[in-house]
JSON list of C-alpha atoms in Angstrom, two decimals:
[
{"chain": "Y", "resi": 1, "resn": "MET", "atom": "CA", "xyz": [-82.50, -16.46, -151.68]},
{"chain": "Y", "resi": 2, "resn": "THR", "atom": "CA", "xyz": [-85.94, -15.44, -152.95]},
{"chain": "Y", "resi": 3, "resn": "THR", "atom": "CA", "xyz": [-88.81, -17.82, -152.28]},
{"chain": "Y", "resi": 4, "resn": "MET", "atom": "CA", "xyz": [-89.88, -19.16, -155.66]},
{"chain": "Y", "resi": 5, "resn": "PRO", "atom": "CA", "xyz": [-93.53, -19.06, -156.73]},
{"chain": "Y", "resi": 6, "resn": "VAL", "atom": "CA", "xyz": [-95.99, -21.87, -157.33]},
{"chain": "Y", "resi": 7, "resn": "TYR", "atom": "CA", "xyz": [-97.98, -21.99, -160.57]},
{"chain": "Y", "resi": 8, "resn": "PHE", "atom": "CA", "xyz": [-101.10, -23.91, -161.49]},
{"chain": "Y", "resi": 9, "resn": "VAL", "atom": "CA", "xyz": [-101.72, -24.30, -165.21]},
{"chain": "Y", "resi": 10, "resn": "SER", "atom": "CA", "xyz": [-104.53, -26.01, -167.05]},
{"chain": "Y", "resi": 11, "resn": "HIS", "atom": "CA", "xyz": [-102.81, -28.12, -169.66]},
{"chain": "Y", "resi": 12, "resn": "GLY", "atom": "CA", "xyz": [-105.62, -29.48, -171.84]},
{"chain": "Y", "resi": 13, "resn": "GLY", "atom": "CA", "xyz": [-104.59, -31.84, -174.63]},
{"chain": "Y", "resi": 14, "resn": "PRO", "atom": "CA", "xyz": [-101.62, -31.83, -177.00]},
{"chain": "Y", "resi": 15, "resn": "ASN", "atom": "CA", "xyz": [-103.60, -29.67, -179.41]},
{"chain": "Y", "resi": 16, "resn": "LEU", "atom": "CA", "xyz": [-102.61, -26.80, -177.09]},
{"chain": "Y", "resi": 17, "resn": "LEU", "atom": "CA", "xyz": [-99.47, -26.78, -179.27]},
{"chain": "Y", "resi": 18, "resn": "ASP", "atom": "CA", "xyz": [-101.55, -26.08, -182.40]},
{"chain": "Y", "resi": 19, "resn": "ASP", "atom": "CA", "xyz": [-101.08, -22.45, -183.43]},
{"chain": "Y", "resi": 20, "resn": "THR", "atom": "CA", "xyz": [-104.35, -22.54, -185.38]},
{"chain": "Y", "resi": 21, "resn": "GLU", "atom": "CA", "xyz": [-106.45, -23.61, -182.39]},
{"chain": "Y", "resi": 22, "resn": "TYR", "atom": "CA", "xyz": [-104.37, -21.61, -179.89]},
{"chain": "Y", "resi": 23, "resn": "PRO", "atom": "CA", "xyz": [-102.85, -18.69, -181.83]},
{"chain": "Y", "resi": 24, "resn": "PRO", "atom": "CA", "xyz": [-99.57, -17.30, -180.51]},
{"chain": "Y", "resi": 25, "resn": "ASN", "atom": "CA", "xyz": [-101.20, -13.91, -179.88]},
{"chain": "Y", "resi": 26, "resn": "GLY", "atom": "CA", "xyz": [-104.28, -15.45, -178.21]},
{"chain": "Y", "resi": 27, "resn": "ALA", "atom": "CA", "xyz": [-105.00, -15.20, -174.49]},
{"chain": "Y", "resi": 28, "resn": "ILE", "atom": "CA", "xyz": [-104.00, -18.77, -173.60]},
{"chain": "Y", "resi": 29, "resn": "ALA", "atom": "CA", "xyz": [-100.72, -18.78, -175.52]},
{"chain": "Y", "resi": 30, "resn": "SER", "atom": "CA", "xyz": [-99.84, -15.27, -174.32]},
{"chain": "Y", "resi": 31, "resn": "GLY", "atom": "CA", "xyz": [-100.62, -16.17, -170.71]},
{"chain": "Y", "resi": 32, "resn": "LEU", "atom": "CA", "xyz": [-98.51, -19.32, -170.80]},
{"chain": "Y", "resi": 33, "resn": "ARG", "atom": "CA", "xyz": [-95.65, -17.48, -172.50]},
{"chain": "Y", "resi": 34, "resn": "ALA", "atom": "CA", "xyz": [-95.81, -14.80, -169.77]},
{"chain": "Y", "resi": 35, "resn": "ILE", "atom": "CA", "xyz": [-95.52, -17.53, -167.12]},
{"chain": "Y", "resi": 36, "resn": "GLY", "atom": "CA", "xyz": [-92.57, -19.07, -168.97]},
{"chain": "Y", "resi": 37, "resn": "ASP", "atom": "CA", "xyz": [-90.86, -15.68, -169.28]},
{"chain": "Y", "resi": 38, "resn": "GLU", "atom": "CA", "xyz": [-91.41, -15.00, -165.59]},
{"chain": "Y", "resi": 39, "resn": "ILE", "atom": "CA", "xyz": [-89.95, -18.36, -164.62]},
{"chain": "Y", "resi": 40, "resn": "LYS", "atom": "CA", "xyz": [-86.88, -17.81, -166.80]},
{"chain": "Y", "resi": 41, "resn": "ALA", "atom": "CA", "xyz": [-86.39, -14.30, -165.36]},
{"chain": "Y", "resi": 42, "resn": "LEU", "atom": "CA", "xyz": [-86.42, -15.75, -161.82]},
{"chain": "Y", "resi": 43, "resn": "SER", "atom": "CA", "xyz": [-83.46, -18.03, -162.71]},
{"chain": "Y", "resi": 44, "resn": "PRO", "atom": "CA", "xyz": [-84.62, -20.90, -160.47]},
{"chain": "Y", "resi": 45, "resn": "ARG", "atom": "CA", "xyz": [-82.30, -23.78, -159.62]},
{"chain": "Y", "resi": 46, "resn": "GLY", "atom": "CA", "xyz": [-84.92, -26.22, -160.95]},
{"chain": "Y", "resi": 47, "resn": "MET", "atom": "CA", "xyz": [-88.57, -27.09, -161.34]},
{"chain": "Y", "resi": 48, "resn": "VAL", "atom": "CA", "xyz": [-90.81, -29.79, -159.89]},
{"chain": "Y", "resi": 49, "resn": "VAL", "atom": "CA", "xyz": [-94.00, -30.47, -161.86]},
{"chain": "Y", "resi": 50, "resn": "VAL", "atom": "CA", "xyz": [-97.00, -32.34, -160.49]},
{"chain": "Y", "resi": 51, "resn": "SER", "atom": "CA", "xyz": [-99.49, -33.48, -163.14]},
{"chain": "Y", "resi": 52, "resn": "GLY", "atom": "CA", "xyz": [-102.89, -35.12, -162.95]},
{"chain": "Y", "resi": 53, "resn": "HIS", "atom": "CA", "xyz": [-101.53, -37.85, -165.24]},
{"chain": "Y", "resi": 54, "resn": "TRP", "atom": "CA", "xyz": [-99.26, -39.61, -162.80]},
{"chain": "Y", "resi": 55, "resn": "GLU", "atom": "CA", "xyz": [-100.40, -41.38, -159.67]},
{"chain": "Y", "resi": 56, "resn": "ALA", "atom": "CA", "xyz": [-98.24, -43.76, -157.66]},
{"chain": "Y", "resi": 57, "resn": "GLY", "atom": "CA", "xyz": [-99.57, -45.78, -154.71]},
{"chain": "Y", "resi": 58, "resn": "ALA", "atom": "CA", "xyz": [-102.46, -45.03, -152.37]},
{"chain": "Y", "resi": 59, "resn": "SER", "atom": "CA", "xyz": [-99.97, -43.93, -149.71]},
{"chain": "Y", "resi": 60, "resn": "SER", "atom": "CA", "xyz": [-96.70, -43.68, -151.64]},
{"chain": "Y", "resi": 61, "resn": "LEU", "atom": "CA", "xyz": [-95.14, -41.39, -154.23]},
{"chain": "Y", "resi": 62, "resn": "GLN", "atom": "CA", "xyz": [-92.63, -41.52, -157.05]},
{"chain": "Y", "resi": 63, "resn": "VAL", "atom": "CA", "xyz": [-90.29, -38.85, -158.38]},
{"chain": "Y", "resi": 64, "resn": "SER", "atom": "CA", "xyz": [-88.58, -38.83, -161.78]},
{"chain": "Y", "resi": 65, "resn": "GLY", "atom": "CA", "xyz": [-85.34, -37.24, -162.83]},
{"chain": "Y", "resi": 66, "resn": "ILE", "atom": "CA", "xyz": [-82.70, -39.82, -162.04]},
{"chain": "Y", "resi": 67, "resn": "ARG", "atom": "CA", "xyz": [-81.84, -39.67, -165.75]},
{"chain": "Y", "resi": 68, "resn": "ALA", "atom": "CA", "xyz": [-83.34, -38.18, -168.90]},
{"chain": "Y", "resi": 69, "resn": "GLU", "atom": "CA", "xyz": [-86.05, -40.38, -170.40]},
{"chain": "Y", "resi": 70, "resn": "PRO", "atom": "CA", "xyz": [-88.23, -40.07, -173.52]},
{"chain": "Y", "resi": 71, "resn": "LEU", "atom": "CA", "xyz": [-91.44, -38.08, -173.27]},
{"chain": "Y", "resi": 72, "resn": "ILE", "atom": "CA", "xyz": [-94.66, -39.93, -172.53]},
{"chain": "Y", "resi": 73, "resn": "TYR", "atom": "CA", "xyz": [-97.37, -39.49, -175.17]},
{"chain": "Y", "resi": 74, "resn": "ASP", "atom": "CA", "xyz": [-100.27, -40.39, -172.89]},
{"chain": "Y", "resi": 75, "resn": "PHE", "atom": "CA", "xyz": [-103.07, -39.19, -175.16]},
{"chain": "Y", "resi": 76, "resn": "TYR", "atom": "CA", "xyz": [-105.04, -40.92, -177.86]},
{"chain": "Y", "resi": 77, "resn": "GLY", "atom": "CA", "xyz": [-106.75, -40.17, -181.15]},
{"chain": "Y", "resi": 78, "resn": "PHE", "atom": "CA", "xyz": [-104.77, -37.07, -182.11]},
{"chain": "Y", "resi": 79, "resn": "PRO", "atom": "CA", "xyz": [-102.96, -36.43, -185.43]},
{"chain": "Y", "resi": 80, "resn": "ALA", "atom": "CA", "xyz": [-99.61, -38.22, -185.83]},
{"chain": "Y", "resi": 81, "resn": "SER", "atom": "CA", "xyz": [-97.66, -34.96, -185.63]},
{"chain": "Y", "resi": 82, "resn": "TYR", "atom": "CA", "xyz": [-98.42, -34.67, -181.90]},
{"chain": "Y", "resi": 83, "resn": "TYR", "atom": "CA", "xyz": [-96.69, -37.99, -181.24]},
{"chain": "Y", "resi": 84, "resn": "LYS", "atom": "CA", "xyz": [-93.50, -36.61, -182.79]},
{"chain": "Y", "resi": 85, "resn": "GLN", "atom": "CA", "xyz": [-93.32, -33.50, -180.61]},
{"chain": "Y", "resi": 86, "resn": "GLN", "atom": "CA", "xyz": [-90.18, -33.04, -178.54]},
{"chain": "Y", "resi": 87, "resn": "PHE", "atom": "CA", "xyz": [-89.49, -31.10, -175.37]},
{"chain": "Y", "resi": 88, "resn": "PRO", "atom": "CA", "xyz": [-85.73, -30.88, -174.81]},
{"chain": "Y", "resi": 89, "resn": "HIS", "atom": "CA", "xyz": [-84.93, -30.36, -171.15]},
{"chain": "Y", "resi": 90, "resn": "THR", "atom": "CA", "xyz": [-82.47, -31.47, -168.49]},
{"chain": "Y", "resi": 91, "resn": "VAL", "atom": "CA", "xyz": [-83.06, -33.38, -165.28]},
{"chain": "Y", "resi": 92, "resn": "ASP", "atom": "CA", "xyz": [-81.21, -33.31, -161.96]},
{"chain": "Y", "resi": 93, "resn": "PRO", "atom": "CA", "xyz": [-80.76, -36.52, -159.95]},
{"chain": "Y", "resi": 94, "resn": "GLN", "atom": "CA", "xyz": [-79.78, -34.45, -156.91]},
{"chain": "Y", "resi": 95, "resn": "LEU", "atom": "CA", "xyz": [-83.07, -32.55, -157.07]},
{"chain": "Y", "resi": 96, "resn": "SER", "atom": "CA", "xyz": [-84.91, -35.88, -157.33]},
{"chain": "Y", "resi": 97, "resn": "GLN", "atom": "CA", "xyz": [-83.05, -37.09, -154.25]},
{"chain": "Y", "resi": 98, "resn": "ARG", "atom": "CA", "xyz": [-83.86, -33.87, -152.39]},
{"chain": "Y", "resi": 99, "resn": "VAL", "atom": "CA", "xyz": [-87.58, -34.33, -153.12]},
{"chain": "Y", "resi": 100, "resn": "ALA", "atom": "CA", "xyz": [-87.35, -37.92, -151.91]},
{"chain": "Y", "resi": 101, "resn": "GLU", "atom": "CA", "xyz": [-85.57, -36.81, -148.70]},
{"chain": "Y", "resi": 102, "resn": "LEU", "atom": "CA", "xyz": [-88.32, -34.30, -147.90]},
{"chain": "Y", "resi": 103, "resn": "PHE", "atom": "CA", "xyz": [-91.05, -36.92, -148.19]},
{"chain": "Y", "resi": 104, "resn": "LYS", "atom": "CA", "xyz": [-89.09, -39.59, -146.35]},
{"chain": "Y", "resi": 105, "resn": "ALA", "atom": "CA", "xyz": [-88.69, -37.10, -143.47]},
{"chain": "Y", "resi": 106, "resn": "GLN", "atom": "CA", "xyz": [-92.51, -37.04, -143.37]},
{"chain": "Y", "resi": 107, "resn": "ASN", "atom": "CA", "xyz": [-92.57, -40.88, -143.32]},
{"chain": "Y", "resi": 108, "resn": "VAL", "atom": "CA", "xyz": [-93.99, -40.98, -146.85]},
{"chain": "Y", "resi": 109, "resn": "PRO", "atom": "CA", "xyz": [-92.67, -43.90, -148.93]},
{"chain": "Y", "resi": 110, "resn": "ILE", "atom": "CA", "xyz": [-91.23, -42.52, -152.17]},
{"chain": "Y", "resi": 111, "resn": "ASP", "atom": "CA", "xyz": [-89.20, -44.08, -154.98]},
{"chain": "Y", "resi": 112, "resn": "THR", "atom": "CA", "xyz": [-86.95, -42.31, -157.45]},
{"chain": "Y", "resi": 113, "resn": "VAL", "atom": "CA", "xyz": [-87.72, -43.73, -160.89]},
{"chain": "Y", "resi": 114, "resn": "ALA", "atom": "CA", "xyz": [-86.66, -43.46, -164.51]},
{"chain": "Y", "resi": 115, "resn": "ARG", "atom": "CA", "xyz": [-89.69, -41.89, -166.21]},
{"chain": "Y", "resi": 116, "resn": "GLY", "atom": "CA", "xyz": [-90.20, -39.25, -168.88]},
{"chain": "Y", "resi": 117, "resn": "LEU", "atom": "CA", "xyz": [-92.49, -36.27, -168.53]},
{"chain": "Y", "resi": 118, "resn": "ASP", "atom": "CA", "xyz": [-96.15, -36.96, -169.30]},
{"chain": "Y", "resi": 119, "resn": "HIS", "atom": "CA", "xyz": [-98.16, -34.61, -171.52]},
{"chain": "Y", "resi": 120, "resn": "GLY", "atom": "CA", "xyz": [-99.58, -32.86, -168.47]},
{"chain": "Y", "resi": 121, "resn": "ALA", "atom": "CA", "xyz": [-96.07, -31.57, -167.89]},
{"chain": "Y", "resi": 122, "resn": "TRP", "atom": "CA", "xyz": [-94.32, -31.21, -171.24]},
{"chain": "Y", "resi": 123, "resn": "VAL", "atom": "CA", "xyz": [-97.15, -29.83, -173.42]},
{"chain": "Y", "resi": 124, "resn": "VAL", "atom": "CA", "xyz": [-97.87, -26.82, -171.23]},
{"chain": "Y", "resi": 125, "resn": "LEU", "atom": "CA", "xyz": [-94.18, -26.17, -170.51]},
{"chain": "Y", "resi": 126, "resn": "LYS", "atom": "CA", "xyz": [-93.43, -26.25, -174.22]},
{"chain": "Y", "resi": 127, "resn": "LYS", "atom": "CA", "xyz": [-96.25, -23.78, -174.95]},
{"chain": "Y", "resi": 128, "resn": "ALA", "atom": "CA", "xyz": [-94.82, -21.60, -172.15]},
{"chain": "Y", "resi": 129, "resn": "GLY", "atom": "CA", "xyz": [-91.50, -21.46, -174.03]},
{"chain": "Y", "resi": 130, "resn": "LEU", "atom": "CA", "xyz": [-89.54, -23.56, -171.56]},
{"chain": "Y", "resi": 131, "resn": "ALA", "atom": "CA", "xyz": [-88.01, -26.04, -174.03]},
{"chain": "Y", "resi": 132, "resn": "ASN", "atom": "CA", "xyz": [-84.23, -25.95, -173.53]},
{"chain": "Y", "resi": 133, "resn": "ALA", "atom": "CA", "xyz": [-84.71, -23.71, -170.49]},
{"chain": "Y", "resi": 134, "resn": "PRO", "atom": "CA", "xyz": [-81.60, -23.37, -168.33]},
{"chain": "Y", "resi": 135, "resn": "LEU", "atom": "CA", "xyz": [-83.11, -25.29, -165.42]},
{"chain": "Y", "resi": 136, "resn": "PRO", "atom": "CA", "xyz": [-83.65, -28.98, -164.70]},
{"chain": "Y", "resi": 137, "resn": "ILE", "atom": "CA", "xyz": [-87.25, -30.18, -164.75]},
{"chain": "Y", "resi": 138, "resn": "ILE", "atom": "CA", "xyz": [-88.42, -33.24, -162.82]},
{"chain": "Y", "resi": 139, "resn": "GLN", "atom": "CA", "xyz": [-91.86, -34.63, -162.09]},
{"chain": "Y", "resi": 140, "resn": "LEU", "atom": "CA", "xyz": [-93.52, -35.85, -158.90]},
{"chain": "Y", "resi": 141, "resn": "SER", "atom": "CA", "xyz": [-96.49, -38.21, -158.86]},
{"chain": "Y", "resi": 142, "resn": "LEU", "atom": "CA", "xyz": [-99.72, -37.72, -156.99]},
{"chain": "Y", "resi": 143, "resn": "TYR", "atom": "CA", "xyz": [-101.14, -40.30, -154.61]},
{"chain": "Y", "resi": 144, "resn": "LYS", "atom": "CA", "xyz": [-103.52, -42.80, -156.18]},
{"chain": "Y", "resi": 145, "resn": "ASN", "atom": "CA", "xyz": [-106.35, -41.74, -153.90]},
{"chain": "Y", "resi": 146, "resn": "GLU", "atom": "CA", "xyz": [-108.70, -38.81, -153.43]},
{"chain": "Y", "resi": 147, "resn": "SER", "atom": "CA", "xyz": [-107.56, -37.80, -149.94]},
{"chain": "Y", "resi": 148, "resn": "MET", "atom": "CA", "xyz": [-107.54, -34.03, -149.75]},
{"chain": "Y", "resi": 149, "resn": "ASP", "atom": "CA", "xyz": [-105.47, -34.13, -146.54]},
{"chain": "Y", "resi": 150, "resn": "MET", "atom": "CA", "xyz": [-102.71, -36.24, -148.13]},
{"chain": "Y", "resi": 151, "resn": "HIS", "atom": "CA", "xyz": [-102.52, -34.02, -151.19]},
{"chain": "Y", "resi": 152, "resn": "VAL", "atom": "CA", "xyz": [-102.49, -30.83, -149.11]},
{"chain": "Y", "resi": 153, "resn": "GLN", "atom": "CA", "xyz": [-99.61, -32.34, -147.12]},
{"chain": "Y", "resi": 154, "resn": "LEU", "atom": "CA", "xyz": [-97.86, -33.10, -150.42]},
{"chain": "Y", "resi": 155, "resn": "GLY", "atom": "CA", "xyz": [-98.06, -29.40, -151.30]},
{"chain": "Y", "resi": 156, "resn": "GLU", "atom": "CA", "xyz": [-96.90, -28.34, -147.85]},
{"chain": "Y", "resi": 157, "resn": "THR", "atom": "CA", "xyz": [-93.90, -30.64, -148.16]},
{"chain": "Y", "resi": 158, "resn": "LEU", "atom": "CA", "xyz": [-93.00, -29.19, -151.57]},
{"chain": "Y", "resi": 159, "resn": "ALA", "atom": "CA", "xyz": [-93.14, -25.67, -150.11]},
{"chain": "Y", "resi": 160, "resn": "GLU", "atom": "CA", "xyz": [-89.72, -26.23, -148.56]},
{"chain": "Y", "resi": 161, "resn": "LEU", "atom": "CA", "xyz": [-88.22, -26.48, -152.06]},
{"chain": "Y", "resi": 162, "resn": "ARG", "atom": "CA", "xyz": [-89.43, -22.98, -152.91]},
{"chain": "Y", "resi": 163, "resn": "LYS", "atom": "CA", "xyz": [-87.06, -21.61, -150.26]},
{"chain": "Y", "resi": 164, "resn": "GLU", "atom": "CA", "xyz": [-84.26, -23.53, -151.99]},
{"chain": "Y", "resi": 165, "resn": "GLY", "atom": "CA", "xyz": [-84.77, -21.88, -155.38]},
{"chain": "Y", "resi": 166, "resn": "ILE", "atom": "CA", "xyz": [-87.11, -24.48, -156.91]},
{"chain": "Y", "resi": 167, "resn": "VAL", "atom": "CA", "xyz": [-90.27, -23.50, -158.82]},
{"chain": "Y", "resi": 168, "resn": "VAL", "atom": "CA", "xyz": [-93.28, -25.77, -158.28]},
{"chain": "Y", "resi": 169, "resn": "VAL", "atom": "CA", "xyz": [-95.84, -26.21, -161.08]},
{"chain": "Y", "resi": 170, "resn": "GLY", "atom": "CA", "xyz": [-99.17, -27.98, -160.74]},
{"chain": "Y", "resi": 171, "resn": "SER", "atom": "CA", "xyz": [-100.76, -29.02, -164.02]},
{"chain": "Y", "resi": 172, "resn": "GLY", "atom": "CA", "xyz": [-104.29, -30.30, -164.41]},
{"chain": "Y", "resi": 173, "resn": "MET", "atom": "CA", "xyz": [-107.84, -29.37, -165.26]},
{"chain": "Y", "resi": 174, "resn": "ALA", "atom": "CA", "xyz": [-111.15, -29.28, -163.40]},
{"chain": "Y", "resi": 175, "resn": "VAL", "atom": "CA", "xyz": [-112.62, -31.84, -165.82]},
{"chain": "Y", "resi": 176, "resn": "HIS", "atom": "CA", "xyz": [-109.93, -34.31, -166.67]},
{"chain": "Y", "resi": 177, "resn": "ASN", "atom": "CA", "xyz": [-111.39, -37.49, -168.10]},
{"chain": "Y", "resi": 178, "resn": "LEU", "atom": "CA", "xyz": [-113.08, -36.24, -171.25]},
{"chain": "Y", "resi": 179, "resn": "ARG", "atom": "CA", "xyz": [-114.26, -39.73, -172.20]},
{"chain": "Y", "resi": 180, "resn": "ASP", "atom": "CA", "xyz": [-116.22, -39.91, -168.97]},
{"chain": "Y", "resi": 181, "resn": "LEU", "atom": "CA", "xyz": [-117.51, -36.35, -169.39]},
{"chain": "Y", "resi": 182, "resn": "PHE", "atom": "CA", "xyz": [-118.75, -36.86, -172.92]},
{"chain": "Y", "resi": 183, "resn": "GLY", "atom": "CA", "xyz": [-119.99, -40.38, -172.15]},
{"chain": "Y", "resi": 184, "resn": "SER", "atom": "CA", "xyz": [-122.11, -39.14, -169.25]},
{"chain": "Y", "resi": 185, "resn": "ARG", "atom": "CA", "xyz": [-123.45, -36.29, -171.35]},
{"chain": "Y", "resi": 186, "resn": "SER", "atom": "CA", "xyz": [-124.67, -38.57, -174.12]},
{"chain": "Y", "resi": 187, "resn": "THR", "atom": "CA", "xyz": [-126.29, -40.88, -171.56]},
{"chain": "Y", "resi": 188, "resn": "SER", "atom": "CA", "xyz": [-128.04, -38.02, -169.76]},
{"chain": "Y", "resi": 189, "resn": "LEU", "atom": "CA", "xyz": [-129.33, -36.53, -173.00]},
{"chain": "Y", "resi": 190, "resn": "ARG", "atom": "CA", "xyz": [-131.17, -39.66, -174.07]}
]
């Protein structure tokens, strides 16, 4: 079996889905669609997404996918149409269990939970054309800490899944809390 790739995508806000702000023929939309097409062409057995919007405990993790759950609209102040968006996809409880087994083998406490995809996962995957894709999609939390070593180990643990036909996607952004960014800017400009 081919070792599956890892992708890192910058997801931005739900307005990424706006064809006026991000035209279908623009660089961002075209790039995400190319990633989605590549993933579909690889025919992976599944996908694990890690987003900057889900942290579990300081030394424990959580994995979703035990059953399909509604999407999480974890953004604020956007037009109502964004809160009606859908991202049809399947989940795989066996994949969730496999992820949990890998971390338990590393003595990392991990719970399998019923949780929908947050916007860090579903918005970018939708823009990539992966709605209704023929692969289950589950999500893994991050640790609720800033330990580089623990998060590198998280990635190393997920690497095993790539050999099993699972694509790994990291979704985030260098500047993530825009309220803090813009708040600090206005303070520093005074």
